[in-house]
mmCIF file of C-alpha atoms and ligand atoms in Angstrom:
data_model
loop_
_atom_site.group_PDB
_atom_site.id
_atom_site.type_symbol
_atom_site.label_atom_id
_atom_site.label_comp_id
_atom_site.label_asym_id
_atom_site.label_seq_id
_atom_site.Cartn_x
_atom_site.Cartn_y
_atom_site.Cartn_z
ATOM 1 C CA UNK A 115 -3.109 -54.269 68.252
ATOM 2 C CA UNK A 116 0.271 -55.137 69.684
ATOM 3 C CA UNK A 117 0.661 -51.459 70.520
ATOM 4 C CA UNK A 118 -2.360 -51.503 72.709
ATOM 5 C CA UNK A 119 -1.152 -54.356 74.886
ATOM 6 C CA UNK A 120 1.898 -52.438 76.073
ATOM 7 C CA UNK A 121 -0.212 -49.728 77.622
ATOM 8 C CA UNK A 122 -2.790 -51.961 79.220
ATOM 9 C CA UNK A 123 -2.864 -52.626 82.909
ATOM 10 C CA UNK A 124 -4.359 -55.771 84.341
ATOM 11 C CA UNK A 125 -5.660 -53.987 87.410
ATOM 12 C CA UNK A 126 -8.273 -51.322 87.804
ATOM 13 C CA UNK A 127 -6.416 -48.121 87.095
ATOM 14 C CA UNK A 128 -8.271 -45.908 89.550
ATOM 15 C CA UNK A 129 -7.675 -48.216 92.489
ATOM 16 C CA UNK A 130 -3.989 -47.728 91.759
ATOM 17 C CA UNK A 131 -4.415 -43.989 91.808
ATOM 18 C CA UNK A 132 -3.936 -43.246 88.141
ATOM 19 C CA UNK A 133 -5.547 -43.343 84.732
ATOM 20 C CA UNK A 134 -4.097 -43.248 81.250
ATOM 21 C CA UNK A 135 -4.455 -40.800 78.439
ATOM 22 C CA UNK A 136 -3.407 -42.059 74.995
ATOM 23 C CA UNK A 137 -1.411 -39.521 72.965
ATOM 24 C CA UNK A 138 -3.756 -40.129 70.044
ATOM 25 C CA UNK A 139 -6.700 -39.114 72.223
ATOM 26 C CA UNK A 140 -4.868 -36.035 73.498
ATOM 27 C CA UNK A 141 -4.397 -34.802 69.960
ATOM 28 C CA UNK A 142 -8.139 -34.744 69.233
ATOM 29 C CA UNK A 143 -8.397 -31.332 70.849
ATOM 30 C CA UNK A 144 -10.722 -32.027 73.764
ATOM 31 C CA UNK A 145 -10.558 -29.393 76.496
ATOM 32 C CA UNK A 146 -8.493 -30.529 79.499
ATOM 33 C CA UNK A 147 -11.174 -31.829 81.842
ATOM 34 C CA UNK A 148 -13.173 -33.438 79.021
ATOM 35 C CA UNK A 149 -10.000 -35.217 77.933
ATOM 36 C CA UNK A 150 -9.610 -36.575 81.457
ATOM 37 C CA UNK A 151 -13.166 -37.932 81.387
ATOM 38 C CA UNK A 152 -12.419 -39.610 78.041
ATOM 39 C CA UNK A 153 -9.183 -40.986 79.503
ATOM 40 C CA UNK A 154 -10.951 -42.509 82.513
ATOM 41 C CA UNK A 155 -13.367 -44.273 80.153
ATOM 42 C CA UNK A 156 -10.445 -45.389 77.992
ATOM 43 C CA UNK A 157 -8.565 -46.754 81.015
ATOM 44 C CA UNK A 158 -11.578 -48.759 82.136
ATOM 45 C CA UNK A 159 -12.366 -50.167 78.715
ATOM 46 C CA UNK A 160 -8.779 -51.285 78.076
ATOM 47 C CA UNK A 161 -8.104 -53.584 81.013
ATOM 48 C CA UNK A 162 -5.719 -56.345 80.018
ATOM 49 C CA UNK A 163 -7.398 -59.187 81.831
ATOM 50 C CA UNK A 164 -10.915 -58.129 81.022
ATOM 51 C CA UNK A 165 -11.245 -57.776 77.287
ATOM 52 C CA UNK A 166 -14.440 -56.037 76.339
ATOM 53 C CA UNK A 167 -14.694 -54.357 79.742
ATOM 54 C CA UNK A 168 -16.871 -51.289 79.913
ATOM 55 C CA UNK A 169 -16.852 -48.261 82.112
ATOM 56 C CA UNK A 170 -20.083 -48.280 84.090
ATOM 57 C CA UNK A 171 -20.123 -45.101 86.122
ATOM 58 C CA UNK A 172 -22.595 -42.457 87.099
ATOM 59 C CA UNK A 173 -21.806 -38.923 85.985
ATOM 60 C CA UNK A 174 -20.981 -38.176 89.596
ATOM 61 C CA UNK A 175 -18.369 -40.936 89.867
ATOM 62 C CA UNK A 176 -17.001 -40.239 86.406
ATOM 63 C CA UNK A 177 -16.563 -36.578 87.302
ATOM 64 C CA UNK A 178 -14.915 -37.432 90.622
ATOM 65 C CA UNK A 179 -12.515 -39.869 88.972
ATOM 66 C CA UNK A 180 -11.293 -37.236 86.546
ATOM 67 C CA UNK A 181 -11.323 -34.343 89.007
ATOM 68 C CA UNK A 182 -14.031 -32.590 86.967
ATOM 69 C CA UNK A 183 -17.537 -31.301 87.675
ATOM 70 C CA UNK A 184 -20.698 -33.269 86.877
ATOM 71 C CA UNK A 185 -21.691 -30.769 84.189
ATOM 72 C CA UNK A 186 -18.243 -31.145 82.571
ATOM 73 C CA UNK A 187 -18.707 -34.926 82.597
ATOM 74 C CA UNK A 188 -22.063 -34.556 80.837
ATOM 75 C CA UNK A 189 -20.611 -32.132 78.304
ATOM 76 C CA UNK A 190 -17.651 -34.459 77.768
ATOM 77 C CA UNK A 191 -19.883 -37.426 76.896
ATOM 78 C CA UNK A 192 -21.855 -35.353 74.379
ATOM 79 C CA UNK A 193 -18.591 -34.155 72.836
ATOM 80 C CA UNK A 194 -16.924 -37.581 72.792
ATOM 81 C CA UNK A 195 -19.924 -38.986 70.908
ATOM 82 C CA UNK A 196 -19.173 -36.621 68.032
ATOM 83 C CA UNK A 197 -15.410 -37.356 67.859
ATOM 84 C CA UNK A 198 -13.987 -38.947 64.720
ATOM 85 C CA UNK A 199 -11.209 -41.531 64.834
ATOM 86 C CA UNK A 200 -12.210 -43.265 68.055
ATOM 87 C CA UNK A 201 -14.342 -46.306 68.758
ATOM 88 C CA UNK A 202 -16.794 -45.081 71.386
ATOM 89 C CA UNK A 203 -19.917 -46.878 72.557
ATOM 90 C CA UNK A 204 -22.534 -45.826 75.046
ATOM 91 C CA UNK A 205 -25.234 -48.160 76.347
ATOM 92 C CA UNK A 206 -28.061 -46.741 78.413
ATOM 93 C CA UNK A 207 -30.369 -49.781 78.283
ATOM 94 C CA UNK A 208 -29.837 -53.478 78.972
ATOM 95 C CA UNK A 209 -30.640 -56.286 76.538
ATOM 96 C CA UNK A 210 -34.311 -56.226 77.552
ATOM 97 C CA UNK A 211 -34.574 -52.522 76.868
ATOM 98 C CA UNK A 212 -34.668 -51.524 80.534
ATOM 99 C CA UNK A 213 -32.933 -48.332 81.482
ATOM 100 C CA UNK A 214 -29.576 -48.982 83.242
ATOM 101 C CA UNK A 215 -28.873 -47.208 86.551
ATOM 102 C CA UNK A 216 -25.876 -45.646 84.842
ATOM 103 C CA UNK A 217 -24.636 -45.830 81.274
ATOM 104 C CA UNK A 218 -21.876 -48.162 80.168
ATOM 105 C CA UNK A 219 -19.153 -46.679 78.026
ATOM 106 C CA UNK A 220 -16.225 -48.023 76.120
ATOM 107 C CA UNK A 221 -13.553 -46.108 74.279
ATOM 108 C CA UNK A 222 -10.849 -47.543 72.062
ATOM 109 C CA UNK A 223 -8.318 -45.721 69.993
ATOM 110 C CA UNK A 224 -5.314 -46.844 68.025
ATOM 111 C CA UNK A 225 -2.524 -45.434 70.063
ATOM 112 C CA UNK A 226 1.245 -45.517 70.123
ATOM 113 C CA UNK A 227 1.469 -44.766 73.821
ATOM 114 C CA UNK A 228 -0.253 -43.150 76.723
ATOM 115 C CA UNK A 229 0.451 -40.704 79.528
ATOM 116 C CA UNK A 230 -0.187 -41.835 83.071
ATOM 117 C CA UNK A 231 -2.108 -39.265 85.094
ATOM 118 C CA UNK A 232 -1.505 -39.706 88.808
ATOM 119 C CA UNK A 233 -4.439 -38.666 90.912
ATOM 120 C CA UNK A 234 -2.249 -37.221 93.677
ATOM 121 C CA UNK A 235 -0.919 -34.748 91.137
ATOM 122 C CA UNK A 236 -4.418 -33.343 90.697
ATOM 123 C CA UNK A 237 -5.083 -32.793 94.397
ATOM 124 C CA UNK A 238 -1.661 -31.661 95.621
ATOM 125 C CA UNK A 239 -1.192 -27.928 96.102
ATOM 126 C CA UNK A 240 2.029 -26.306 94.963
ATOM 127 C CA UNK A 241 3.695 -23.028 95.819
ATOM 128 C CA UNK A 242 4.112 -21.647 92.315
ATOM 129 C CA UNK A 243 6.507 -18.954 93.680
ATOM 130 C CA UNK A 244 4.428 -16.269 91.996
ATOM 131 C CA UNK A 245 3.390 -14.526 95.201
ATOM 132 C CA UNK A 246 -0.051 -16.146 95.200
ATOM 133 C CA UNK A 247 -1.314 -18.800 97.559
ATOM 134 C CA UNK A 248 -0.414 -22.404 96.815
ATOM 135 C CA UNK A 249 -2.712 -23.930 94.218
ATOM 136 C CA UNK A 250 -3.366 -27.157 92.380
ATOM 137 C CA UNK A 251 -1.841 -27.560 88.937
ATOM 138 C CA UNK A 252 -3.783 -26.389 85.909
ATOM 139 C CA UNK A 253 -4.693 -28.955 83.291
ATOM 140 C CA UNK A 254 -1.835 -28.264 80.917
ATOM 141 C CA UNK A 255 0.697 -28.044 83.771
ATOM 142 C CA UNK A 256 -0.535 -31.337 85.178
ATOM 143 C CA UNK A 257 -0.415 -32.955 81.737
ATOM 144 C CA UNK A 258 3.157 -31.782 81.130
ATOM 145 C CA UNK A 259 4.332 -33.064 84.533
ATOM 146 C CA UNK A 260 2.499 -36.336 83.812
ATOM 147 C CA UNK A 261 4.228 -36.689 80.445
ATOM 148 C CA UNK A 262 7.622 -36.138 82.113
ATOM 149 C CA UNK A 263 6.746 -38.482 84.998
ATOM 150 C CA UNK A 264 5.454 -41.178 82.651
ATOM 151 C CA UNK A 265 8.647 -41.037 80.659
ATOM 152 C CA UNK A 266 10.836 -40.730 83.738
ATOM 153 C CA UNK A 267 9.709 -44.218 84.715
ATOM 154 C CA UNK A 268 11.357 -45.533 81.599
ATOM 155 C CA UNK A 269 14.761 -46.859 82.731
ATOM 156 C CA UNK A 270 16.234 -45.706 79.434
ATOM 157 C CA UNK A 271 15.190 -42.134 80.169
ATOM 158 C CA UNK A 272 16.906 -41.744 83.536
ATOM 159 C CA UNK A 273 18.485 -38.521 82.460
ATOM 160 C CA UNK A 274 15.099 -37.019 81.722
ATOM 161 C CA UNK A 275 12.729 -36.463 78.869
ATOM 162 C CA UNK A 276 13.862 -34.565 75.799
ATOM 163 C CA UNK A 277 11.365 -32.494 73.874
ATOM 164 C CA UNK A 278 10.711 -29.104 72.361
ATOM 165 C CA UNK A 279 7.773 -26.799 73.040
ATOM 166 C CA UNK A 280 6.455 -27.768 69.609
ATOM 167 C CA UNK A 281 6.621 -31.491 70.239
ATOM 168 C CA UNK A 282 4.858 -31.035 73.595
ATOM 169 C CA UNK A 283 2.264 -28.851 71.895
ATOM 170 C CA UNK A 284 1.728 -31.601 69.340
ATOM 171 C CA UNK A 285 1.424 -34.238 72.071
ATOM 172 C CA UNK A 286 -1.037 -32.250 74.137
ATOM 173 C CA UNK A 287 -2.995 -30.638 71.329
ATOM 174 C CA UNK A 288 -2.268 -27.186 72.787
ATOM 175 C CA UNK A 289 -0.363 -24.180 71.479
ATOM 176 C CA UNK A 290 3.432 -24.005 71.743
ATOM 177 C CA UNK A 291 3.021 -20.620 73.478
ATOM 178 C CA UNK A 292 0.753 -22.143 76.119
ATOM 179 C CA UNK A 293 3.218 -24.995 76.649
ATOM 180 C CA UNK A 294 6.135 -22.575 76.968
ATOM 181 C CA UNK A 295 4.328 -20.526 79.618
ATOM 182 C CA UNK A 296 3.280 -23.624 81.569
ATOM 183 C CA UNK A 297 6.879 -24.915 81.528
ATOM 184 C CA UNK A 298 8.152 -21.568 82.749
ATOM 185 C CA UNK A 299 5.727 -21.672 85.683
ATOM 186 C CA UNK A 300 6.665 -25.266 86.512
ATOM 187 C CA UNK A 301 10.391 -24.474 86.369
ATOM 188 C CA UNK A 302 9.998 -21.430 88.614
ATOM 189 C CA UNK A 303 8.078 -23.496 91.148
ATOM 190 C CA UNK A 304 10.813 -26.147 91.122
ATOM 191 C CA UNK A 305 8.320 -28.839 90.109
ATOM 192 C CA UNK A 306 10.381 -29.682 87.047
ATOM 193 C CA UNK A 307 14.019 -29.084 86.224
ATOM 194 C CA UNK A 308 15.735 -28.468 82.914
ATOM 195 C CA UNK A 309 19.237 -29.931 83.045
ATOM 196 C CA UNK A 310 19.727 -29.231 79.332
ATOM 197 C CA UNK A 311 18.193 -26.243 77.614
ATOM 198 C CA UNK A 312 17.717 -26.125 73.861
ATOM 199 C CA UNK A 313 19.333 -23.155 72.167
ATOM 200 C CA UNK A 314 16.184 -22.123 70.306
ATOM 201 C CA UNK A 315 12.574 -23.015 70.765
ATOM 202 C CA UNK A 316 12.856 -25.598 68.012
ATOM 203 C CA UNK A 317 15.682 -27.439 69.728
ATOM 204 C CA UNK A 318 14.936 -30.039 72.319
ATOM 205 C CA UNK A 319 15.466 -29.397 76.000
ATOM 206 C CA UNK A 320 15.829 -32.088 78.596
ATOM 207 C CA UNK A 321 13.432 -32.097 81.525
ATOM 208 C CA UNK A 322 13.236 -34.005 84.774
ATOM 209 C CA UNK A 323 10.583 -34.001 87.482
ATOM 210 C CA UNK A 324 11.521 -33.085 91.065
ATOM 211 C CA UNK A 325 12.457 -36.013 93.246
ATOM 212 C CA UNK A 326 9.466 -35.615 95.539
ATOM 213 C CA UNK A 327 6.969 -36.241 92.743
ATOM 214 C CA UNK A 328 9.074 -39.020 91.261
ATOM 215 C CA UNK A 329 9.011 -40.759 94.602
ATOM 216 C CA UNK A 330 5.303 -40.200 95.119
ATOM 217 C CA UNK A 331 4.707 -41.770 91.724
ATOM 218 C CA UNK A 332 7.071 -44.570 92.751
ATOM 219 C CA UNK A 333 4.480 -47.316 92.651
ATOM 220 C CA UNK A 334 4.221 -46.961 88.930
ATOM 221 C CA UNK A 335 7.967 -46.740 88.608
ATOM 222 C CA UNK A 336 8.619 -50.011 90.372
ATOM 223 C CA UNK A 337 6.112 -51.825 88.181
ATOM 224 C CA UNK A 338 7.696 -50.488 85.050
ATOM 225 C CA UNK A 339 11.288 -51.297 85.864
ATOM 226 C CA UNK A 340 12.360 -54.235 83.746
ATOM 227 C CA UNK A 341 14.827 -56.717 85.198
ATOM 228 C CA UNK A 342 18.277 -55.456 84.346
ATOM 229 C CA UNK A 343 20.777 -58.158 83.519
ATOM 230 C CA UNK A 344 23.746 -56.017 84.585
ATOM 231 C CA UNK A 345 22.422 -55.060 87.995
ATOM 232 C CA UNK A 346 22.599 -57.761 90.654
ATOM 233 C CA UNK A 347 19.115 -58.824 91.715
ATOM 234 C CA UNK A 348 19.909 -58.231 95.366
ATOM 235 C CA UNK A 349 20.669 -54.559 94.833
ATOM 236 C CA UNK A 350 17.483 -54.043 92.896
ATOM 237 C CA UNK A 351 15.386 -55.458 95.688
ATOM 238 C CA UNK A 352 17.107 -53.351 98.292
ATOM 239 C CA UNK A 353 16.442 -50.265 96.260
ATOM 240 C CA UNK A 354 12.805 -51.255 95.793
ATOM 241 C CA UNK A 355 12.542 -51.674 99.536
ATOM 242 C CA UNK A 356 14.073 -48.282 100.131
ATOM 243 C CA UNK A 357 11.617 -46.729 97.698
ATOM 244 C CA UNK A 358 8.716 -48.577 99.292
ATOM 245 C CA UNK A 359 9.776 -47.426 102.766
ATOM 246 C CA UNK A 360 10.076 -43.876 101.553
ATOM 247 C CA UNK A 361 6.608 -44.034 100.034
ATOM 248 C CA UNK A 362 5.128 -45.360 103.228
ATOM 249 C CA UNK A 363 6.844 -42.616 105.176
ATOM 250 C CA UNK A 364 5.419 -40.041 102.780
ATOM 251 C CA UNK A 365 1.926 -41.496 103.071
ATOM 252 C CA UNK A 366 1.957 -41.916 106.847
ATOM 253 C CA UNK A 367 4.044 -39.003 107.982
ATOM 254 C CA UNK A 368 4.562 -36.209 105.472
ATOM 255 C CA UNK A 369 1.251 -36.315 103.601
ATOM 256 C CA UNK A 370 -0.894 -35.733 106.736
ATOM 257 C CA UNK A 371 1.503 -33.044 108.047
ATOM 258 C CA UNK A 372 1.539 -31.277 104.711
ATOM 259 C CA UNK A 373 -2.235 -31.597 104.315
ATOM 260 C CA UNK A 374 -2.892 -30.261 107.812
ATOM 261 C CA UNK A 375 -0.817 -27.129 107.262
ATOM 262 C CA UNK A 376 -2.588 -26.549 103.965
ATOM 263 C CA UNK A 377 -6.049 -27.145 105.448
ATOM 264 C CA UNK A 378 -5.455 -24.498 108.137
ATOM 265 C CA UNK A 379 -4.227 -22.016 105.542
ATOM 266 C CA UNK A 380 -7.191 -22.848 103.283
ATOM 267 C CA UNK A 381 -9.626 -22.217 106.130
ATOM 268 C CA UNK A 382 -8.010 -18.822 106.776
ATOM 269 C CA UNK A 383 -8.148 -17.977 103.069
ATOM 270 C CA UNK A 384 -11.836 -18.880 102.975
ATOM 271 C CA UNK A 385 -12.474 -16.732 106.026
ATOM 272 C CA UNK A 386 -10.681 -13.779 104.473
ATOM 273 C CA UNK A 387 -12.382 -14.207 101.103
ATOM 274 C CA UNK A 388 -15.821 -14.319 102.685
ATOM 275 C CA UNK A 389 -15.178 -10.674 103.616
ATOM 276 C CA UNK A 390 -16.507 -8.508 100.787
ATOM 277 C CA UNK A 391 -13.776 -5.841 101.015
ATOM 278 C CA UNK A 392 -11.011 -8.419 101.057
ATOM 279 C CA UNK A 393 -12.499 -10.311 98.121
ATOM 280 C CA UNK A 394 -12.689 -7.137 96.026
ATOM 281 C CA UNK A 395 -9.084 -6.113 96.790
ATOM 282 C CA UNK A 396 -7.851 -9.654 96.262
ATOM 283 C CA UNK A 397 -9.573 -9.857 92.887
ATOM 284 C CA UNK A 398 -8.028 -6.588 91.742
ATOM 285 C CA UNK A 399 -4.542 -7.658 92.879
ATOM 286 C CA UNK A 400 -4.861 -10.911 90.986
ATOM 287 C CA UNK A 401 -5.875 -9.071 87.861
ATOM 288 C CA UNK A 402 -2.996 -6.602 88.215
ATOM 289 C CA UNK A 403 -0.202 -9.166 88.375
ATOM 290 C CA UNK A 404 -0.543 -10.503 84.829
ATOM 291 C CA UNK A 405 -1.195 -6.936 83.610
ATOM 292 C CA UNK A 406 2.125 -5.777 85.129
ATOM 293 C CA UNK A 407 3.940 -8.733 83.597
ATOM 294 C CA UNK A 408 2.365 -7.954 80.220
ATOM 295 C CA UNK A 409 3.293 -4.264 80.408
ATOM 296 C CA UNK A 410 6.887 -5.200 81.311
ATOM 297 C CA UNK A 411 7.006 -7.721 78.503
ATOM 298 C CA UNK A 412 5.724 -5.115 76.032
ATOM 299 C CA UNK A 413 8.314 -2.622 77.285
ATOM 300 C CA UNK A 414 5.586 -0.202 78.405
ATOM 301 C CA UNK A 415 7.463 1.113 81.406
ATOM 302 C CA UNK A 416 4.996 3.868 82.330
ATOM 303 C CA UNK A 417 2.015 1.562 82.539
ATOM 304 C CA UNK A 418 4.099 -1.006 84.420
ATOM 305 C CA UNK A 419 5.090 1.606 87.009
ATOM 306 C CA UNK A 420 1.533 2.868 87.379
ATOM 307 C CA UNK A 421 0.191 -0.618 87.875
ATOM 308 C CA UNK A 422 3.002 -1.510 90.287
ATOM 309 C CA UNK A 423 2.135 1.533 92.446
ATOM 310 C CA UNK A 424 -1.522 0.542 92.440
ATOM 311 C CA UNK A 425 -0.484 -3.006 93.339
ATOM 312 C CA UNK A 426 1.585 -1.778 96.303
ATOM 313 C CA UNK A 427 -1.223 0.399 97.676
ATOM 314 C CA UNK A 428 -3.692 -2.470 97.311
ATOM 315 C CA UNK A 429 -1.308 -4.719 99.233
ATOM 316 C CA UNK A 430 -1.296 -2.226 102.108
ATOM 317 C CA UNK A 431 -5.088 -2.060 102.018
ATOM 318 C CA UNK A 432 -5.252 -5.851 101.944
ATOM 319 C CA UNK A 433 -3.042 -6.110 105.048
ATOM 320 C CA UNK A 434 -5.287 -3.587 106.826
ATOM 321 C CA UNK A 435 -8.430 -5.585 106.012
ATOM 322 C CA UNK A 436 -6.729 -8.766 107.162
ATOM 323 C CA UNK A 437 -5.763 -7.270 110.509
ATOM 324 C CA UNK A 438 -9.396 -6.161 110.961
ATOM 325 C CA UNK A 439 -10.298 -9.828 110.483
ATOM 326 C CA UNK A 440 -7.665 -10.841 113.040
ATOM 327 C CA UNK A 441 -5.451 -12.397 110.374
ATOM 328 C CA UNK A 442 -2.033 -11.738 108.878
ATOM 329 C CA UNK A 443 -0.757 -12.440 105.386
ATOM 330 C CA UNK A 444 1.291 -15.280 106.898
ATOM 331 C CA UNK A 445 -1.895 -16.944 108.165
ATOM 332 C CA UNK A 446 -2.984 -17.413 104.554
ATOM 333 C CA UNK A 447 0.134 -19.452 103.830
ATOM 334 C CA UNK A 448 0.589 -22.971 105.200
ATOM 335 C CA UNK A 449 2.724 -23.111 108.358
ATOM 336 C CA UNK A 450 4.839 -26.195 107.924
ATOM 337 C CA UNK A 451 6.567 -27.949 110.804
ATOM 338 C CA UNK A 452 9.765 -28.168 108.814
ATOM 339 C CA UNK A 453 10.506 -24.986 106.925
ATOM 340 C CA UNK A 454 13.424 -26.566 105.084
ATOM 341 C CA UNK A 455 11.255 -29.018 103.159
ATOM 342 C CA UNK A 456 7.753 -27.691 103.929
ATOM 343 C CA UNK A 457 6.775 -31.124 105.239
ATOM 344 C CA UNK A 458 7.413 -32.895 101.981
ATOM 345 C CA UNK A 459 10.640 -34.614 103.026
ATOM 346 C CA UNK A 460 12.648 -32.940 100.257
ATOM 347 C CA UNK A 461 14.657 -29.774 100.746
ATOM 348 C CA UNK A 462 13.228 -26.867 98.791
ATOM 349 C CA UNK A 463 16.719 -25.584 97.976
ATOM 350 C CA UNK A 464 18.089 -28.578 96.116
ATOM 351 C CA UNK A 465 15.393 -31.257 96.173
ATOM 352 C CA UNK A 466 17.533 -33.627 98.241
ATOM 353 C CA UNK A 467 16.206 -35.658 101.109
ATOM 354 C CA UNK A 468 15.591 -33.438 104.141
ATOM 355 C CA UNK A 469 17.140 -34.152 107.543
ATOM 356 C CA UNK A 470 13.677 -34.463 109.018
ATOM 357 C CA UNK A 471 13.185 -37.742 107.080
ATOM 358 C CA UNK A 472 15.146 -39.468 109.811
ATOM 359 C CA UNK A 473 13.288 -37.838 112.660
ATOM 360 C CA UNK A 474 10.103 -39.927 112.495
ATOM 361 C CA UNK A 475 12.126 -43.130 112.699
ATOM 362 C CA UNK A 476 14.494 -42.112 115.462
ATOM 363 C CA UNK A 477 11.658 -40.295 117.187
ATOM 364 C CA UNK A 478 9.614 -43.450 116.967
ATOM 365 C CA UNK A 479 11.578 -45.089 119.753
ATOM 366 C CA UNK A 480 11.126 -42.014 121.879
ATOM 367 C CA UNK A 481 7.369 -42.179 121.305
ATOM 368 C CA UNK A 482 7.335 -45.791 122.415
ATOM 369 C CA UNK A 483 9.059 -44.902 125.630
ATOM 370 C CA UNK A 484 6.396 -42.329 126.430
HETATM 371 ZN ZN1 ZN B 281 12.189 -31.308 106.438
#
């Protein structure tokens, strides 16, 4: 029981923009979105100041909270009811036998720890540097980043989180191969870094999350920082203030800028994809890319070359269709105001604070004068 207290929050998790997924629950093998539904229920039924709290949510709200569809939420509940090793209750009727407007759930599990899933991580789009349009993270990618972020908030783990593909596979209930591929994609996109690489897949590597995401998750970080006897209190407060200012700047300035650029690109993508010819070519190109990678990986040079030629000719055709629609390939990508940091505040090249951070503040005075 003492274990459970450490991972409880006394405030509603979703109002803080996150929910928690116990490792023990992750290992039960629920598919990604169903696990998130279970985690939302868990987070609501384990509130520190409200023992015995239940999660009373419609399927619609439950789905929205976990970033899943309503049908996934329904499937998840049916599946969770059959799970062994958890304490799950579902009430559909009140004490007088009347049907409740929405069911009340509770989920408890003996757990040695939990991963915090930040909701912004599920909605943010990332350039995966794979030639495709920016996209949201897949379930396993999001879970891995969340594991690293959760552990990055631990002051003892400042240098990062050490693990092997196998240990991550064990934590997430997925295959080591799947974990390895997800990590490779995250590294290429610069979402995570690997300051120390294990020499074989059984050795542990050290991972850190890019500064931008660490900062965006900063609210959680500040709560988790324990008073440090060595550090003077004054310094700690100053740093907290700096972090808080940076967060506000992200929320007020960079987030809307970034979102606007992405919304315009998304609208152009939708316009292009509503064209039947474009959609067909786009679909074939998307199918070809993993096929080329596979052929290269298998050492099948002839197939790889054939597919690469087909890919190139499709790209030409795609550009032609786009120009018929009055679009260019660049229109499908977000046009950020600051190309150095792509309106995130952190330079793409090295993840350090971008020069444009200072612009809103210094520009602020100029705006006042106008
Ligand atoms: Zn910038």
